[in-house]
PDB file of C-alpha atoms and ligand atoms in Angstrom:
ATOM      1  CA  UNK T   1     239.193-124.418   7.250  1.00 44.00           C
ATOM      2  CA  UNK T   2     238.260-127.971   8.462  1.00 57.00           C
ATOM      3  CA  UNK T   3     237.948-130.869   5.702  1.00 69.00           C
ATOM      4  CA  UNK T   4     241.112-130.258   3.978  1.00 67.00           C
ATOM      5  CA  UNK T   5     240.795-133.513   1.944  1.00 69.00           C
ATOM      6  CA  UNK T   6     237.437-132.778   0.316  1.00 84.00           C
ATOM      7  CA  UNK T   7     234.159-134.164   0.731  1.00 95.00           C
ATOM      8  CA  UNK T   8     231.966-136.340  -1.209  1.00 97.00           C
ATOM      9  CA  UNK T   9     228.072-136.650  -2.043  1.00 97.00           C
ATOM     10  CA  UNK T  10     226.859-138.987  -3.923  1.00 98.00           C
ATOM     11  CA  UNK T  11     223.045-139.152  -5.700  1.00 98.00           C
ATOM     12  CA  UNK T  12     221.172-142.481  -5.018  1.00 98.00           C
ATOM     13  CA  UNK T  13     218.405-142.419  -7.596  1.00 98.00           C
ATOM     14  CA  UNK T  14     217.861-146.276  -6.927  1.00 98.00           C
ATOM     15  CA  UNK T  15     215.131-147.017  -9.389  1.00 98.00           C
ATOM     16  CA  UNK T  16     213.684-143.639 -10.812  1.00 98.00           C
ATOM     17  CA  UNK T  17     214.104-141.434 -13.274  1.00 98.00           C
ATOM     18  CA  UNK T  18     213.537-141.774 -16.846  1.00 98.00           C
ATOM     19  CA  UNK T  19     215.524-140.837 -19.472  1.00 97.00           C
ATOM     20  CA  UNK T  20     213.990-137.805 -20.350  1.00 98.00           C
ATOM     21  CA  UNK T  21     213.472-136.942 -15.949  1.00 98.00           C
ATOM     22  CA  UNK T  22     217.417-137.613 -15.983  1.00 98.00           C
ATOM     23  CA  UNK T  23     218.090-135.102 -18.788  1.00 98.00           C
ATOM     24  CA  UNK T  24     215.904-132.470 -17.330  1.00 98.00           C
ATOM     25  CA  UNK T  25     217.431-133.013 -14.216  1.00 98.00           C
ATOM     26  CA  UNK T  26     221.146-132.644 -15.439  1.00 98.00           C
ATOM     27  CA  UNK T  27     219.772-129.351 -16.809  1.00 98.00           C
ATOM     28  CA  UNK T  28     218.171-127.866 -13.719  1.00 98.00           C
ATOM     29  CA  UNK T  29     221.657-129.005 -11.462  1.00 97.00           C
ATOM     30  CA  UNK T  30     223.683-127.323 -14.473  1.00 97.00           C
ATOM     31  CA  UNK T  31     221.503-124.045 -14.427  1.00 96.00           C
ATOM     32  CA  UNK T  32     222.270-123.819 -10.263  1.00 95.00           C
ATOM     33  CA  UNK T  33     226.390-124.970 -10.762  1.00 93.00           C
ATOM     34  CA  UNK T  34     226.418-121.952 -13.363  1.00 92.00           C
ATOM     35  CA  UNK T  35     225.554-119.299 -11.098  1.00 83.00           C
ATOM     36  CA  UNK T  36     227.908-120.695  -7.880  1.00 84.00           C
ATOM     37  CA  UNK T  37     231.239-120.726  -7.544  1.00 79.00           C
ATOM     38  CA  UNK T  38     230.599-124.471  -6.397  1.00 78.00           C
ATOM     39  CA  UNK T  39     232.848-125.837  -9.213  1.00 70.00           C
ATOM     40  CA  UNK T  40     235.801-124.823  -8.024  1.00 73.00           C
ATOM     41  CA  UNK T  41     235.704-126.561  -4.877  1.00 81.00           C
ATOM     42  CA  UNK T  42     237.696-129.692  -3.469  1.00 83.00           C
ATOM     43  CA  UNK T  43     233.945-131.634  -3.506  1.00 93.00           C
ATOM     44  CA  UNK T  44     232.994-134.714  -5.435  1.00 95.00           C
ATOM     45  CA  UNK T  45     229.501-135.009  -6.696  1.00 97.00           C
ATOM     46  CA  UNK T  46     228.634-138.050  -7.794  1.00 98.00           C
ATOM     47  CA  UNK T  47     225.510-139.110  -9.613  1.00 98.00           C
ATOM     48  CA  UNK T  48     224.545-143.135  -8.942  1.00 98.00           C
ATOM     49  CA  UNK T  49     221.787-143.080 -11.879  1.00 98.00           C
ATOM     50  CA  UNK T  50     219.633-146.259 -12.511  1.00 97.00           C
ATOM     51  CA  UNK T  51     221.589-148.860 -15.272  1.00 97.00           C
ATOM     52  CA  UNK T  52     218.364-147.459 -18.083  1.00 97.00           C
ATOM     53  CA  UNK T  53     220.024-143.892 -17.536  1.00 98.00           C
ATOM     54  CA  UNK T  54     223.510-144.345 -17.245  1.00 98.00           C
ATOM     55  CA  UNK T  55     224.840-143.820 -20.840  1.00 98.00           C
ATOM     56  CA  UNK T  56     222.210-140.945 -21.349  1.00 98.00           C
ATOM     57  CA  UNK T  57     223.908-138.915 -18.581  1.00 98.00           C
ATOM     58  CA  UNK T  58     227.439-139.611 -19.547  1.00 98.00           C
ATOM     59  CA  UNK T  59     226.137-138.561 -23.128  1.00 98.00           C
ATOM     60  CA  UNK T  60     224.057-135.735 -21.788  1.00 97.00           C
ATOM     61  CA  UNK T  61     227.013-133.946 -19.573  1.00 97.00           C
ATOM     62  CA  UNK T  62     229.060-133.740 -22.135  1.00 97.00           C
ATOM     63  CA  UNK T  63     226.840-131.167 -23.410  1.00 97.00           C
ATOM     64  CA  UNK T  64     226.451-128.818 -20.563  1.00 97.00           C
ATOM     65  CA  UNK T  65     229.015-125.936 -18.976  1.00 94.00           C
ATOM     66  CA  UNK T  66     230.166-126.359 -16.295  1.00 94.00           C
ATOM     67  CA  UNK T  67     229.314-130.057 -15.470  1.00 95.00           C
ATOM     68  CA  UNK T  68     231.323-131.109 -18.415  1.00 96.00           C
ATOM     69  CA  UNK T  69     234.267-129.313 -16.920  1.00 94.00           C
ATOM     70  CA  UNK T  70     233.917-130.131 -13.548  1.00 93.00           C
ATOM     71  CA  UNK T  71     233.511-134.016 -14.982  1.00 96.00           C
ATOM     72  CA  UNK T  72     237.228-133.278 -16.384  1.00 95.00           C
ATOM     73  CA  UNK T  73     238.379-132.275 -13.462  1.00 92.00           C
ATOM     74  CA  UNK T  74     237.126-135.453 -11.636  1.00 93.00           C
ATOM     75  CA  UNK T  75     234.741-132.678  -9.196  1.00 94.00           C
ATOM     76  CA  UNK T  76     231.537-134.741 -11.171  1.00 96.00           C
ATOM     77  CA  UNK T  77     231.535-137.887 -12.017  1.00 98.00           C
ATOM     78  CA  UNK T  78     228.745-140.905 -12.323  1.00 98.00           C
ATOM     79  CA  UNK T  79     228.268-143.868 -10.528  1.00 98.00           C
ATOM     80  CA  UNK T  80     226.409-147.315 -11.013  1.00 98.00           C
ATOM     81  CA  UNK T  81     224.290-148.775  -8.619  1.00 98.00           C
ATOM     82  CA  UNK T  82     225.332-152.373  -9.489  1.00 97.00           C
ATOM     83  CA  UNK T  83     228.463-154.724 -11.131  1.00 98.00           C
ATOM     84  CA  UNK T  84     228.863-158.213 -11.860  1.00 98.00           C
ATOM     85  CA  UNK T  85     230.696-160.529  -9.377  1.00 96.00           C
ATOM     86  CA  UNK T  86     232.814-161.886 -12.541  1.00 94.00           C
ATOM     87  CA  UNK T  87     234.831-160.587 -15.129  1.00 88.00           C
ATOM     88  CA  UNK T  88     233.803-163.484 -17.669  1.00 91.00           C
ATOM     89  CA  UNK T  89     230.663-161.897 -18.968  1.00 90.00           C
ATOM     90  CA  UNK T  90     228.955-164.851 -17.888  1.00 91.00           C
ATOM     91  CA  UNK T  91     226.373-163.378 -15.707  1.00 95.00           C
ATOM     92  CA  UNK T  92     222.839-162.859 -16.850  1.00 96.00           C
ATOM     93  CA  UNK T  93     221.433-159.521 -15.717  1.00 95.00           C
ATOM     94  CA  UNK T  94     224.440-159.012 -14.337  1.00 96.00           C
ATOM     95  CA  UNK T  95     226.512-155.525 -15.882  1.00 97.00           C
ATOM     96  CA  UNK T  96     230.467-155.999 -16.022  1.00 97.00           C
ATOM     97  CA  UNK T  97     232.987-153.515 -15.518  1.00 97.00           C
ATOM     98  CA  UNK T  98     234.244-153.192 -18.903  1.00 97.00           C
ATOM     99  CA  UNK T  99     230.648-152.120 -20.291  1.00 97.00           C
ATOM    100  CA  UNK T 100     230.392-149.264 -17.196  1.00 98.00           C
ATOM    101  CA  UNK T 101     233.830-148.068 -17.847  1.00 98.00           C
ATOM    102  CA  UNK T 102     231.762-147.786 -21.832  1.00 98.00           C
ATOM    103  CA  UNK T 103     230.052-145.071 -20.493  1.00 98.00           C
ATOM    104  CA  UNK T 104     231.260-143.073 -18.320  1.00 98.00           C
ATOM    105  CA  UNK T 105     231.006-144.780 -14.622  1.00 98.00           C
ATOM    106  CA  UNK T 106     233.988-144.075 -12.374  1.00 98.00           C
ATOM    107  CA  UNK T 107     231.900-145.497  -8.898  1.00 98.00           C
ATOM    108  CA  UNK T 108     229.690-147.887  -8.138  1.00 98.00           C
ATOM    109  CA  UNK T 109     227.840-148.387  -4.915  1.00 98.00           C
ATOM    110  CA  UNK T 110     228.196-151.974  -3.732  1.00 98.00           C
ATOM    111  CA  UNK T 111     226.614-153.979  -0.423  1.00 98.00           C
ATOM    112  CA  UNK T 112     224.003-151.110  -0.597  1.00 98.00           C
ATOM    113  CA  UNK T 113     221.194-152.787   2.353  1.00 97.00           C
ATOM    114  CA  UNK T 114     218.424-152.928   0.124  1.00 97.00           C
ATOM    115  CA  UNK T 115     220.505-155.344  -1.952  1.00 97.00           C
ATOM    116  CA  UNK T 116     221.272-157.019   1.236  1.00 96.00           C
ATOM    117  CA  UNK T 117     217.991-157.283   2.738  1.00 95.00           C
ATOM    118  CA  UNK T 118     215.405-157.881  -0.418  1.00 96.00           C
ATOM    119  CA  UNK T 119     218.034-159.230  -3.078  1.00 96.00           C
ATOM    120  CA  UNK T 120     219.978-161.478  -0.929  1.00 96.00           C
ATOM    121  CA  UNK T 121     223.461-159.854  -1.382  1.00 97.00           C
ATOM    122  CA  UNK T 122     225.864-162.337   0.992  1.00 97.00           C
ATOM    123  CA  UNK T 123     228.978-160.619   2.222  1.00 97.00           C
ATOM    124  CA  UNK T 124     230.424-162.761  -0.249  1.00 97.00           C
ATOM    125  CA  UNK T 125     228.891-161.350  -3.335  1.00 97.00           C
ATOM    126  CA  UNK T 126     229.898-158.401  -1.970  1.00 98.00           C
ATOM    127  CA  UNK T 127     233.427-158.738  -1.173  1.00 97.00           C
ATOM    128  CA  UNK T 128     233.355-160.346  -5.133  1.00 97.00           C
ATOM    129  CA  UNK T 129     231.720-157.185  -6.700  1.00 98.00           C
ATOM    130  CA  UNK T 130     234.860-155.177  -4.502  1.00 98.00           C
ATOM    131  CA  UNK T 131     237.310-157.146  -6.537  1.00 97.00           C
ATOM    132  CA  UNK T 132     235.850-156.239  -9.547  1.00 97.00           C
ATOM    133  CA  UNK T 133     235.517-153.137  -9.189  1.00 98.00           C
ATOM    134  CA  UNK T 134     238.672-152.236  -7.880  1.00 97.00           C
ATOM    135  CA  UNK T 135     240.689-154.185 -10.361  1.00 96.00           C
ATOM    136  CA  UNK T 136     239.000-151.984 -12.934  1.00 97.00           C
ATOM    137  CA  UNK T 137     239.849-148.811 -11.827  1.00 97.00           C
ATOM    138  CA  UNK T 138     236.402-148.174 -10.215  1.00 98.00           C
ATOM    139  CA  UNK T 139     235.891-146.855  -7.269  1.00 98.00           C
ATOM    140  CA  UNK T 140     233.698-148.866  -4.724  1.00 98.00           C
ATOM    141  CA  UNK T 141     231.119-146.791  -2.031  1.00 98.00           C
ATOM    142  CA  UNK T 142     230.728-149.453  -0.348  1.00 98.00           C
ATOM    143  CA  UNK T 143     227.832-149.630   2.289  1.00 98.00           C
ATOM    144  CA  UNK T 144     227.162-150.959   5.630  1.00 98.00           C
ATOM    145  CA  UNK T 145     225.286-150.381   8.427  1.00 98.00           C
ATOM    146  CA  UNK T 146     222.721-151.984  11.251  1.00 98.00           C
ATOM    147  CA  UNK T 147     219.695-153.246  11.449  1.00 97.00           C
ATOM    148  CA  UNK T 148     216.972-151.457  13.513  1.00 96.00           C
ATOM    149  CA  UNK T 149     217.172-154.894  15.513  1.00 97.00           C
ATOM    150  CA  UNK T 150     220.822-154.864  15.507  1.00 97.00           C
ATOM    151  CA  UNK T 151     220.984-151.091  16.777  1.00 96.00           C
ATOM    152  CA  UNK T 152     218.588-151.705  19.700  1.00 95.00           C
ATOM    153  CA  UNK T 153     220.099-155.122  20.677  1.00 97.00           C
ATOM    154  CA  UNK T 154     224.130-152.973  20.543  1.00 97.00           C
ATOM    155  CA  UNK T 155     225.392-155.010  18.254  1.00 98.00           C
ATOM    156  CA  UNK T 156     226.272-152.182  15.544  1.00 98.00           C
ATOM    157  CA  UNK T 157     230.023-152.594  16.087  1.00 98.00           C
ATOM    158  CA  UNK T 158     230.116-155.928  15.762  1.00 98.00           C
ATOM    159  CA  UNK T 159     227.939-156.002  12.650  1.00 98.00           C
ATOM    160  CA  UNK T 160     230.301-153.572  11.289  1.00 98.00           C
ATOM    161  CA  UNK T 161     233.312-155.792  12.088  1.00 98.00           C
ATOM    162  CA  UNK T 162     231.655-158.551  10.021  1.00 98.00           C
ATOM    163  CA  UNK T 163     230.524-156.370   7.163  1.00 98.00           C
ATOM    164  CA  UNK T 164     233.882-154.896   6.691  1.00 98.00           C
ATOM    165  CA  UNK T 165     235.411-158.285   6.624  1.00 97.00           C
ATOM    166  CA  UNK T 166     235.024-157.781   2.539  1.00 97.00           C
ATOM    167  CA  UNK T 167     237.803-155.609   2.222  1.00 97.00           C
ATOM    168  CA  UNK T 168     240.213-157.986   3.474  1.00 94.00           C
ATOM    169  CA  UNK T 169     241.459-158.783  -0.453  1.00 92.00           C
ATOM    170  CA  UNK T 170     241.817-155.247  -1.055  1.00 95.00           C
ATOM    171  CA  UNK T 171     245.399-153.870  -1.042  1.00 95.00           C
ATOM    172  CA  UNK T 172     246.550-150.435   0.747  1.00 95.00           C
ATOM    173  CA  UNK T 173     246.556-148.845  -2.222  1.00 95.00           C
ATOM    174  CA  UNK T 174     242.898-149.661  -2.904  1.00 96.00           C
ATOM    175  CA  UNK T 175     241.849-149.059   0.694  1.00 95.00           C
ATOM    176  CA  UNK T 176     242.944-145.204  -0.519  1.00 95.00           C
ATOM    177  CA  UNK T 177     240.345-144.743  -3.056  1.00 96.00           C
ATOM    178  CA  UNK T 178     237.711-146.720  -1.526  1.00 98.00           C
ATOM    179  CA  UNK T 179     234.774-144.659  -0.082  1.00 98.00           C
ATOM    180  CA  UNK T 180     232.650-146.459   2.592  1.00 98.00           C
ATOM    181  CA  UNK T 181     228.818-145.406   3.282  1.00 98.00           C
ATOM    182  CA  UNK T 182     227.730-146.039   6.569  1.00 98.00           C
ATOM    183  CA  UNK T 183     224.120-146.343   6.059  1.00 98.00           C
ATOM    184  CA  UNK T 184     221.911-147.231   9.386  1.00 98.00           C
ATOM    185  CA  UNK T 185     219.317-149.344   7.872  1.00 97.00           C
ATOM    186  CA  UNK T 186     217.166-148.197  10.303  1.00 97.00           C
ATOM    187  CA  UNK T 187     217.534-144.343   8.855  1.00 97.00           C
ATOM    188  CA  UNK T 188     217.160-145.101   5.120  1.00 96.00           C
ATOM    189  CA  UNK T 189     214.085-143.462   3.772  1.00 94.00           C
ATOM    190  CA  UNK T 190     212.772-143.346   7.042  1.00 95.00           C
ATOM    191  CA  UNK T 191     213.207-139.965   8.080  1.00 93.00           C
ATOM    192  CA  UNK T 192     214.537-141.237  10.674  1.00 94.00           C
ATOM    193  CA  UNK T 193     218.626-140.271  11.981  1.00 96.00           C
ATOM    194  CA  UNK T 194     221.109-141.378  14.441  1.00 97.00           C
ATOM    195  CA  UNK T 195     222.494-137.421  16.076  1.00 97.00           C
ATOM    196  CA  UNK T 196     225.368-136.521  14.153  1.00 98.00           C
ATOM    197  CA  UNK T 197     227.303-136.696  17.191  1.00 98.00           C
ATOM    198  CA  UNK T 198     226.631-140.732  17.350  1.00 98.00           C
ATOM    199  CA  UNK T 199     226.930-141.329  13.038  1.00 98.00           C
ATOM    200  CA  UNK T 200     230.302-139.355  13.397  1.00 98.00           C
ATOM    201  CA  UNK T 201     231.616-141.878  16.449  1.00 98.00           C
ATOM    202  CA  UNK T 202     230.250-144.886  14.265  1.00 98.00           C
ATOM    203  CA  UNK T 203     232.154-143.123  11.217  1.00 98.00           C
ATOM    204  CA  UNK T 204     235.402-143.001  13.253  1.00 98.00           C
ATOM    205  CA  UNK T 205     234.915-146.445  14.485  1.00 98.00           C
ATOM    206  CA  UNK T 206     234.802-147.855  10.653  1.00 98.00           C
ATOM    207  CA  UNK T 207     237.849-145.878   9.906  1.00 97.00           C
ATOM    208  CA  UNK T 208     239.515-147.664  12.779  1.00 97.00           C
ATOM    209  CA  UNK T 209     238.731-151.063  11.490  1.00 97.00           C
ATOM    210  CA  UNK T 210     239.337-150.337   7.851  1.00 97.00           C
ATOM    211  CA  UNK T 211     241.738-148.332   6.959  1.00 96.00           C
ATOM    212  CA  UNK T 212     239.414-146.711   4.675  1.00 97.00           C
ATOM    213  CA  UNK T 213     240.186-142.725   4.797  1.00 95.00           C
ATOM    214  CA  UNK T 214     236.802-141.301   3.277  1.00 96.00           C
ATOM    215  CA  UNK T 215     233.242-142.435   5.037  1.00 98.00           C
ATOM    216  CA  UNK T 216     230.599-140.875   4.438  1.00 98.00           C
ATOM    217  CA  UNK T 217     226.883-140.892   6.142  1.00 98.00           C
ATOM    218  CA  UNK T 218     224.039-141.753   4.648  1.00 98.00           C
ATOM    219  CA  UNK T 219     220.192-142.527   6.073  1.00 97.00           C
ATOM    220  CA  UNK T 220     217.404-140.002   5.332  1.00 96.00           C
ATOM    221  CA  UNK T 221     219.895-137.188   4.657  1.00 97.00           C
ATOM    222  CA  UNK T 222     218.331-133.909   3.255  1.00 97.00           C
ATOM    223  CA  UNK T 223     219.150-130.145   2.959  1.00 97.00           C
ATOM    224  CA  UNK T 224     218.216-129.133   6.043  1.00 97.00           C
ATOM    225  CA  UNK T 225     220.126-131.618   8.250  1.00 97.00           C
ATOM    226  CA  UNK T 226     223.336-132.056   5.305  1.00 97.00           C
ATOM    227  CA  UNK T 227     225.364-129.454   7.220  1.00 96.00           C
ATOM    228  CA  UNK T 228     224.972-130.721  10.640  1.00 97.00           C
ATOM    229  CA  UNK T 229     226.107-134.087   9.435  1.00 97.00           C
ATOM    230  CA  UNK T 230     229.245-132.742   6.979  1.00 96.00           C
ATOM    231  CA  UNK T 231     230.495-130.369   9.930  1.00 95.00           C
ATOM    232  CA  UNK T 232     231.250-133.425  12.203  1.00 96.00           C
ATOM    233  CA  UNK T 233     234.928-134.201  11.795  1.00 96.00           C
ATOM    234  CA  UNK T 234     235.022-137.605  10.641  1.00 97.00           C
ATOM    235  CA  UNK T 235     232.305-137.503   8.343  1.00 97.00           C
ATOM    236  CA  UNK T 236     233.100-137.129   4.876  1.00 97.00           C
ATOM    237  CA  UNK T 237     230.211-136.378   2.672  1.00 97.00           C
ATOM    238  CA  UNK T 238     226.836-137.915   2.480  1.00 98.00           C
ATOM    239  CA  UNK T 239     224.951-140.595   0.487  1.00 98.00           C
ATOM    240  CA  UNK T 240     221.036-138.890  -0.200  1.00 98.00           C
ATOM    241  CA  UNK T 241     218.849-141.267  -2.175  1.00 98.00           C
ATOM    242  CA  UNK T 242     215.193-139.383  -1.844  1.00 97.00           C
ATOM    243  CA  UNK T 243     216.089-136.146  -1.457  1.00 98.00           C
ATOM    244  CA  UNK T 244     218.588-136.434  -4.488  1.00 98.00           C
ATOM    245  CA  UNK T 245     215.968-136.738  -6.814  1.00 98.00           C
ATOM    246  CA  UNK T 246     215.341-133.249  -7.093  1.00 98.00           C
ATOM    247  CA  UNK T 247     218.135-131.082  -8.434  1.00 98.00           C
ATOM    248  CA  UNK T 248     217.309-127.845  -6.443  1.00 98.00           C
ATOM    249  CA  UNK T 249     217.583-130.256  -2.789  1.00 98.00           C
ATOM    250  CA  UNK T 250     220.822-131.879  -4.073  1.00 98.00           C
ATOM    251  CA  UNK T 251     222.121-128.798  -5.080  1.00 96.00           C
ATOM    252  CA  UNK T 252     221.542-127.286  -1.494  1.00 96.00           C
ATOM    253  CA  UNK T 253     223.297-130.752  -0.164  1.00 97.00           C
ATOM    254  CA  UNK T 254     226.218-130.141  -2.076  1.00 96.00           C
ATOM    255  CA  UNK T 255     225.565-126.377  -1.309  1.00 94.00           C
ATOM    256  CA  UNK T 256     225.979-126.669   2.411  1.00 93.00           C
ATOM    257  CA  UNK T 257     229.145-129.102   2.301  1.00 91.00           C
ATOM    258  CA  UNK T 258     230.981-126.994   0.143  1.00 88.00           C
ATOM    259  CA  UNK T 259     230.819-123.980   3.037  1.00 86.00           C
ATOM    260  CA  UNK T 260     232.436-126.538   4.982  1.00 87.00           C
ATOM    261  CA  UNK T 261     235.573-126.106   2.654  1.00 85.00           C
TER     262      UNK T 261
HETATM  263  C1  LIG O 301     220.041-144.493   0.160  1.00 75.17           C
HETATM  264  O1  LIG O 301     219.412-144.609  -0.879  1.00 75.17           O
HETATM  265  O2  LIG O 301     221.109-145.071   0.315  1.00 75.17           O
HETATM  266  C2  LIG O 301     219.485-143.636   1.201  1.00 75.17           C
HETATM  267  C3  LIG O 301     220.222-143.368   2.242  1.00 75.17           C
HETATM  268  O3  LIG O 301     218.210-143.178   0.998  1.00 75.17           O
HETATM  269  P1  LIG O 301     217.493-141.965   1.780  1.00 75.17           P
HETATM  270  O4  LIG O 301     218.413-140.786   1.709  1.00 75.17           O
HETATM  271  O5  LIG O 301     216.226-141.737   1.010  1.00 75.17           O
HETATM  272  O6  LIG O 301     217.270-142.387   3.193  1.00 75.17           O
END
């Protein structure tokens, strides 16, 4: 069947979740994995918790069957939703790579827009944070995507073109492990999508430019539109932030890309 080299989806809890909402969560997504034959797929699931909740996951998965195995066999794995620029640990508020390798983070989203847009993340920063990561052994989603502006005036090739300008300092052997999110601004927590026909030609246009093999869509994705937007052939996963925060609606995410396999 289609996606040969896997897909991924990847849990954007931005700023919720406590630490006790994280554990029950873990336990609900564990109860549906245990009753599917979902962990033996070629699918990564990754879970971007906020920083607070991080070390309580990777502590908390180690506990449960079959995340715990799946999380050995790289099929689960946790993500960070933001690393320092600089490997000095000389950054205040900042979090460095060595302290989210400490627990447990194998990704970490970078260039997300809401860093971009209320933080003000420069491409810069950005292409910084890449370095880092990647010269830690952690893999980067990074994200990029057009404003509602940008799509209406046609410019969302060209802003591509400039966002993806950060990866110019990454080698060919970190352009492999690199995920990209293409994120329309315009479709994040809006409700609001491009057709999956138009996200996939976007998708293939970024893999043109980049050289990055896995891009994956994200922008208001739930589980009722997930499989129209994993089925297209260049789109390699998703990125759900709102509809990841509850376990039984990422579960049917992950759910529906899996059939794909
Ligand atoms: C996101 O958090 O990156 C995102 C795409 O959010 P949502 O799925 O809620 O639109």
């Amino acid at each position: 069947m289609g996606k040969q080299r896997g897909l991924v989806i990847a849990g954007n809890w931005k700023e919720n979740m406590t630490v006790e909402q994280a554990g029950q969560w873990l336990d609900e997504f564990n109860r549906l994995l245990s009753d599917s034959p979902l962990a033996e797929v070629n699918l990564r699931i990754v879970l971007c918790p906020s920083t607070t909740a991080l070390y309580v996951v990777n502590e908390h998965i180690k506990r449960l069957s079959p995340l715990k195995d799946m999380a050995e066999k790289g099929l689960f794995a946790i993500g960070s939703q933001k690393i320092s620029p600089s490997g000095q640990h000389n950054r205040t508020g900042e979090i460095g790579p060595d302290l989210l390798l400490n627990v447990g983070v194998q990704y970490v989203i970078i260039g997300h827009s809401e860093q971009r847009e209320f933080m003000g993340e420069t491409d810069q920063l950005i292409a910084e944070r890449m370095q880092i990561a990647c010269s830690h052994g952690l893999i980067p989603i990074l994200c990029v995507g057009e404003t509602a502006d940008e799509y209406d005036a046609g410019e969302t090739e060209k802003v591509l073109t400039r966002q993806l300008e950060v990866l110019r300092k990454c080698t060919d052997d970190q352009r492999k492990t690199i995920i990209i999110a293409y994120e329309p601004v315009w479709a994040i927590g809006t409700g609001r999508t491009p057709t999956p026909e138009d996200a996939n030609k976007t998708i293939r246009f970024i893999k043109d430019k980049s050289s990055i093999p896995v891009v994956i869509y994200g922008g208001s994705v739930n589980d009722e539109n997930a499989a129209d937007f994993f089925s297209q052939p260049d789109i390699d996963g998703g990125l759900p932030g709102g509809a990841s925060l509850n376990p039984n609606t990422f579960y049917r995410i992950v759910e529906s890309a899996s059939h794909l396999l």
